[in-house]
Tab-separated table of C-alpha atoms in Angstrom:
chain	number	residue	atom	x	y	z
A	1	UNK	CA	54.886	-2.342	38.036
A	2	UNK	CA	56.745	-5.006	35.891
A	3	UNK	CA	58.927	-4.291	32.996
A	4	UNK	CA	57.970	-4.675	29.714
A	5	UNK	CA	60.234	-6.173	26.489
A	6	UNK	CA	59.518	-5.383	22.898
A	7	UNK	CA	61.392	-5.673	19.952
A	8	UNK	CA	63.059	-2.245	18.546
A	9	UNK	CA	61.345	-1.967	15.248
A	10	UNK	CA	59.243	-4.016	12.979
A	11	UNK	CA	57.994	-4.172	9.823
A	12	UNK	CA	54.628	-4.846	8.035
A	13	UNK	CA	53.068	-4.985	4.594
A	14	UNK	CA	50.291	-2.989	3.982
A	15	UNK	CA	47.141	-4.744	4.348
A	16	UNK	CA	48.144	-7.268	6.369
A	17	UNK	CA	48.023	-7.994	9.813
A	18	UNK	CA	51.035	-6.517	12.374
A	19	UNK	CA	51.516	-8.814	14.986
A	20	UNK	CA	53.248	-6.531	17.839
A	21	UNK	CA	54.956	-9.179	20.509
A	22	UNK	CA	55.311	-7.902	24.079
A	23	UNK	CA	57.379	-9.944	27.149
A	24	UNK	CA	55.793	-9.009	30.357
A	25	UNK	CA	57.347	-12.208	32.298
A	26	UNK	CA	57.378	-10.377	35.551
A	27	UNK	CA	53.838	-9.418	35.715
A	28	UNK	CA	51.443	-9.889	38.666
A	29	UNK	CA	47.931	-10.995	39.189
A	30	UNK	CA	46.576	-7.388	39.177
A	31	UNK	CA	48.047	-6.009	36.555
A	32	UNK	CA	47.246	-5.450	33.448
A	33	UNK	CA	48.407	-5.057	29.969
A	34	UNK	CA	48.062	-1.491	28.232
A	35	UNK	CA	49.191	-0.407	24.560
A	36	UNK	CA	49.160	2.645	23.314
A	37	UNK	CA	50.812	4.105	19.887
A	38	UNK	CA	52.676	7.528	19.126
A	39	UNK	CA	52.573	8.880	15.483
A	40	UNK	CA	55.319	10.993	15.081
A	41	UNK	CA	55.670	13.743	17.828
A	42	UNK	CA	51.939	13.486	18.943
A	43	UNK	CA	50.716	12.740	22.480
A	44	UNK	CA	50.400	8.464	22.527
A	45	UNK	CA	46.939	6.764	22.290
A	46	UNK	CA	45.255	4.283	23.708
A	47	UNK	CA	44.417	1.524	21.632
A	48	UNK	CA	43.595	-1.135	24.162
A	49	UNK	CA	43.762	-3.047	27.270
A	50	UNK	CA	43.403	-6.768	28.984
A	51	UNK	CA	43.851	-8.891	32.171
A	52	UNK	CA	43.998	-12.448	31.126
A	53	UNK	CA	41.291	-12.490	28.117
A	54	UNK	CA	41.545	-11.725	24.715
A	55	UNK	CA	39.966	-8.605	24.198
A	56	UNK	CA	39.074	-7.145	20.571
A	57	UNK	CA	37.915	-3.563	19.988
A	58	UNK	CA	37.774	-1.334	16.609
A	59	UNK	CA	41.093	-0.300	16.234
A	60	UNK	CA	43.038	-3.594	17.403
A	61	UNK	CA	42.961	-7.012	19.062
A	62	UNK	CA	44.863	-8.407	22.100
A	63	UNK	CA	46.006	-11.828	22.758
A	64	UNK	CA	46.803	-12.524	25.988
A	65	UNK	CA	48.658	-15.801	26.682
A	66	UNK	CA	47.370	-17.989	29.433
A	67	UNK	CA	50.408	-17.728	31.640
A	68	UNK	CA	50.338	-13.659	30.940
A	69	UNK	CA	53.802	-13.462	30.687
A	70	UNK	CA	53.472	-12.233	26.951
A	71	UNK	CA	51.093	-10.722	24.949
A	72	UNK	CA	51.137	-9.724	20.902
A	73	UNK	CA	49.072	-6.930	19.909
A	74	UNK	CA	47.685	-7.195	16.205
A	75	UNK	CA	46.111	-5.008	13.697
A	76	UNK	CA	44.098	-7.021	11.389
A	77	UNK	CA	44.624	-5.053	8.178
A	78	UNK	CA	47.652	-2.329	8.739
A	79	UNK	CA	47.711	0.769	6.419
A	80	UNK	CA	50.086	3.539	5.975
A	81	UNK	CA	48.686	4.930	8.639
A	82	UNK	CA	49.663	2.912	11.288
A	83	UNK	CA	53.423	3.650	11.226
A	84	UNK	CA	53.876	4.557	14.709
A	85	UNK	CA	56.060	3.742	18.003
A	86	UNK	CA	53.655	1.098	19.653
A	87	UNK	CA	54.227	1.193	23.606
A	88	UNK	CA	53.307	-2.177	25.926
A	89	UNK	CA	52.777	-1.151	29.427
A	90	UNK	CA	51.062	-3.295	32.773
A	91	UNK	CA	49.742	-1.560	35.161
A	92	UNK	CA	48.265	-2.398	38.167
A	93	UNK	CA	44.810	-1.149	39.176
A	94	UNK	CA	45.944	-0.832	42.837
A	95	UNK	CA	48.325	1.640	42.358
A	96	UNK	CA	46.666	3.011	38.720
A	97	UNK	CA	48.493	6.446	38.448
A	98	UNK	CA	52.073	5.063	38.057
A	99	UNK	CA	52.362	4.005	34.452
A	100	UNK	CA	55.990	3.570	33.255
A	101	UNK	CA	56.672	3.416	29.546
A	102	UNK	CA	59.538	1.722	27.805
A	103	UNK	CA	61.111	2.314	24.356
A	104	UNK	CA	58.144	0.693	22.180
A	105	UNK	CA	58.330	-1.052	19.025
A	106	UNK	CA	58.588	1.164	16.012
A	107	UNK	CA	56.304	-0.441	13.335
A	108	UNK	CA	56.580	0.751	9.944
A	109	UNK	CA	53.880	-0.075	7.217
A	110	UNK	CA	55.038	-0.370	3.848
A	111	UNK	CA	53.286	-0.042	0.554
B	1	UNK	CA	35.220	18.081	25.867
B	2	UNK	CA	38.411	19.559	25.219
B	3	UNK	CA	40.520	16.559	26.363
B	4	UNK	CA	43.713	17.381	28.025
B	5	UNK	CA	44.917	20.828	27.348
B	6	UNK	CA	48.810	21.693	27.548
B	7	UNK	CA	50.103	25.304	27.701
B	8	UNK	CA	52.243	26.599	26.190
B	9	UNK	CA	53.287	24.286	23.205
B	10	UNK	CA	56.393	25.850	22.610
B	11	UNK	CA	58.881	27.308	25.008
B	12	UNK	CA	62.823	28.433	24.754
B	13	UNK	CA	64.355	29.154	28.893
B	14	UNK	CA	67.707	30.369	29.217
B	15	UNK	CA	69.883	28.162	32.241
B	16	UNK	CA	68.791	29.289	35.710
B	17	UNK	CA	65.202	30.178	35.000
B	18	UNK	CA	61.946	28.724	36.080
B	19	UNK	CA	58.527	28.415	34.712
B	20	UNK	CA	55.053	26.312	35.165
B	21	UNK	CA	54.102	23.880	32.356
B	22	UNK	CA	50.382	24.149	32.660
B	23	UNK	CA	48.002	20.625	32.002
B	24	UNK	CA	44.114	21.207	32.366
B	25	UNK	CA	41.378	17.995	31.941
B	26	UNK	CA	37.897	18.661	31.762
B	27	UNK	CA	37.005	14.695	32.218
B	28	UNK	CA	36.510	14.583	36.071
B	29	UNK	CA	39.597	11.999	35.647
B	30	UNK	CA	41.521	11.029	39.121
B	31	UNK	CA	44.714	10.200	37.271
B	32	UNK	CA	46.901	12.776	36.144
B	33	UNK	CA	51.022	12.355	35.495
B	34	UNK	CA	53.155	13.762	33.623
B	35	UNK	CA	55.805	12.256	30.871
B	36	UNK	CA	58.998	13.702	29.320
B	37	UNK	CA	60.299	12.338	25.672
B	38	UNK	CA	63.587	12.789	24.928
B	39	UNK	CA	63.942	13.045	20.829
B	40	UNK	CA	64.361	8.762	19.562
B	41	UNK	CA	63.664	7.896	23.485
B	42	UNK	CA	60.186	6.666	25.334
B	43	UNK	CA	58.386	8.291	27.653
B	44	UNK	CA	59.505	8.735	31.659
B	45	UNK	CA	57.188	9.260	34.310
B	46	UNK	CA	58.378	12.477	36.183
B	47	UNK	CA	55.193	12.440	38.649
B	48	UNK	CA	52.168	11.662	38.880
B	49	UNK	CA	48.833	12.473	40.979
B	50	UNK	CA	45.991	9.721	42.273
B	51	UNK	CA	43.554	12.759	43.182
B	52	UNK	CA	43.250	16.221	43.894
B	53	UNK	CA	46.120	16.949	46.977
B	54	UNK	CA	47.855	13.441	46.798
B	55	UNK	CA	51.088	13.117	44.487
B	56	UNK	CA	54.574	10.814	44.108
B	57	UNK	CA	57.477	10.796	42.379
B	58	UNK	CA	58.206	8.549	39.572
B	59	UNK	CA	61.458	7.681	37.269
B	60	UNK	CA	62.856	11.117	37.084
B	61	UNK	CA	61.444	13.610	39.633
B	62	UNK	CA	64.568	15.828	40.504
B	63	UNK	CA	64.270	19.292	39.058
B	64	UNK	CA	60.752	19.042	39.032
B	65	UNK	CA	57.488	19.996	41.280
B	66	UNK	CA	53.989	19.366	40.905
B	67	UNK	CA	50.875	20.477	42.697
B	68	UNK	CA	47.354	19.119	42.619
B	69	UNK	CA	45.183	21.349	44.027
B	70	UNK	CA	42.045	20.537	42.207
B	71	UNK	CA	40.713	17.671	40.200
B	72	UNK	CA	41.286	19.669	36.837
B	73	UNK	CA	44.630	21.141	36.706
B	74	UNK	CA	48.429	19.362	37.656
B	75	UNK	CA	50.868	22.267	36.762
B	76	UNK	CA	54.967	20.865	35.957
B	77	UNK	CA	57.133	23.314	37.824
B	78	UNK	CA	60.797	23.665	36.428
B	79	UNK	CA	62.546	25.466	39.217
B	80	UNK	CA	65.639	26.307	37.861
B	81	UNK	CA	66.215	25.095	33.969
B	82	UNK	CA	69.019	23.000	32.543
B	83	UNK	CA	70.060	21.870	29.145
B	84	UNK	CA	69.483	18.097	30.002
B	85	UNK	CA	65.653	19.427	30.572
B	86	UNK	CA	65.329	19.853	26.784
B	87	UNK	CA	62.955	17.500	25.848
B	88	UNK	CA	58.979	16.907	25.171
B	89	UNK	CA	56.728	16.952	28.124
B	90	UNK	CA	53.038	15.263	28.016
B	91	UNK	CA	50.640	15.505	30.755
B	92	UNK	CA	48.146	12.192	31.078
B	93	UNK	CA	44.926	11.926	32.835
B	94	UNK	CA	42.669	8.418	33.064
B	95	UNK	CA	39.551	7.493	34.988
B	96	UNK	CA	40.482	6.199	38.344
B	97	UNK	CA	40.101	2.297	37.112
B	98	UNK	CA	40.028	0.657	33.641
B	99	UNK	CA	40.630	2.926	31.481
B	100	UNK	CA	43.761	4.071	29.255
B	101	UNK	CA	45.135	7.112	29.525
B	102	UNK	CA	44.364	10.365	27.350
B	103	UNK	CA	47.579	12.553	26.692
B	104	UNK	CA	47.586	15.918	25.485
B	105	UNK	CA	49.790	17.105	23.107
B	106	UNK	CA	52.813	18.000	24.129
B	107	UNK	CA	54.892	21.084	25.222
B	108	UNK	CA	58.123	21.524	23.415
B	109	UNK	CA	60.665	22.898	25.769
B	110	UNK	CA	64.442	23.906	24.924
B	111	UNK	CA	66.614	25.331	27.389
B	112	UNK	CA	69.981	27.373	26.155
């Protein structure tokens, strides 16, 4: 599975919109890009997932760039709430049960 | 549905001794694997199962076994504890295709 690259930490206002970058420059046709999010010492969470598309759910929208070799992960409206370690992972749907993490990007929301 | 269940939640091993982290999933999911979070680090994949009987290794396997002998359950053996095998350990499970995974929530493990 290719590596992923995201910046260390981050910070957002809240109410506005975090824009999470991820570098995935290594990725493959098949694979796809995952993020999930870890408040404090809780088990992560899956916020969403795309191949090549933008994709858009309730919790989070994912732009995709047309080469695929990055992706930014935004949340239209942060609160307080979404302080968390935000992870950026591909994974390929051939070989679906290896999932490596890396270090994430911690985002904090300030008032 | 009770998700992914992880026994127990908290655990203290002396050096030398073994035990079974259990991880149940009452999803019918394929995927299982299991994760270990060292405190300010990300998560490594220790193993990891495609189905009931089949597993692999992943980043950081040594010290570690893993069974799958049905669909619901992938126990974490620790065969003999270390200090360096202090850390959080999540168990995953996903559909076989596109889907994320769903963790539980941890079992806190220090070894003295």
């Amino acid at each position: 599975d290719a590596k992923t690259t995201q910046p260390p930490s981050m910070d957002c206002a809240e109410g506005r919109a975090a824009n999470l970058p991820c570098n995935h420059s290594t990725i493959s046709g098949n694979e796809y890009v995952y993020w999930y999010r870890q408040i404090h010492s809780q088990g992560p969470q899956y916020i969403i997932h795309g191949l090549k598309n933008n994709e858009t759910n309730e919790m989070a929208s994912l732009i995709i760039t047309e080469d695929r070799k990055s992706s930014t992960l935004i949340l239209p409206h942060a609160t307080l709430r979404d302080t968390a370690v935000y992870y950026c992972i591909v994974r390929s749907h051939s070989n679906a049960g290896k999932s490596t993490f890396g270090d994430g990007t911690t985002l904090t929301v300030k008032p | 549905n009770a998700g992914v269940t992880q026994t127990p939640k908290f655990q203290v091993l002396k050096t030398g001794q073994s035990m079974t982290l259990q991880c149940a999933q009452d999803m019918n999911h394929e995927y299982m694997s299991w994760y270990r979070q060292d405190p300010g680090m990300g998560l490594r994949l220790i193993h990891y199962s495609v189905g009931a009987g089949i597993t692999d290794q992943g980043e950081v396997p040594n010290g570690y076994n893993v069974s799958r002998s049905t669909t619901e359950d992938f126990p974490l053996r620790l065969l003999s504890a270390a200090p360096s095998q202090t850390s959080v350990y999540f168990c995953a499970s996903s559909h076989r295709l596109n889907y994320g995974y769903t963790f539980g929530s941890g079992t806190r493990l220090t070894v003295v």
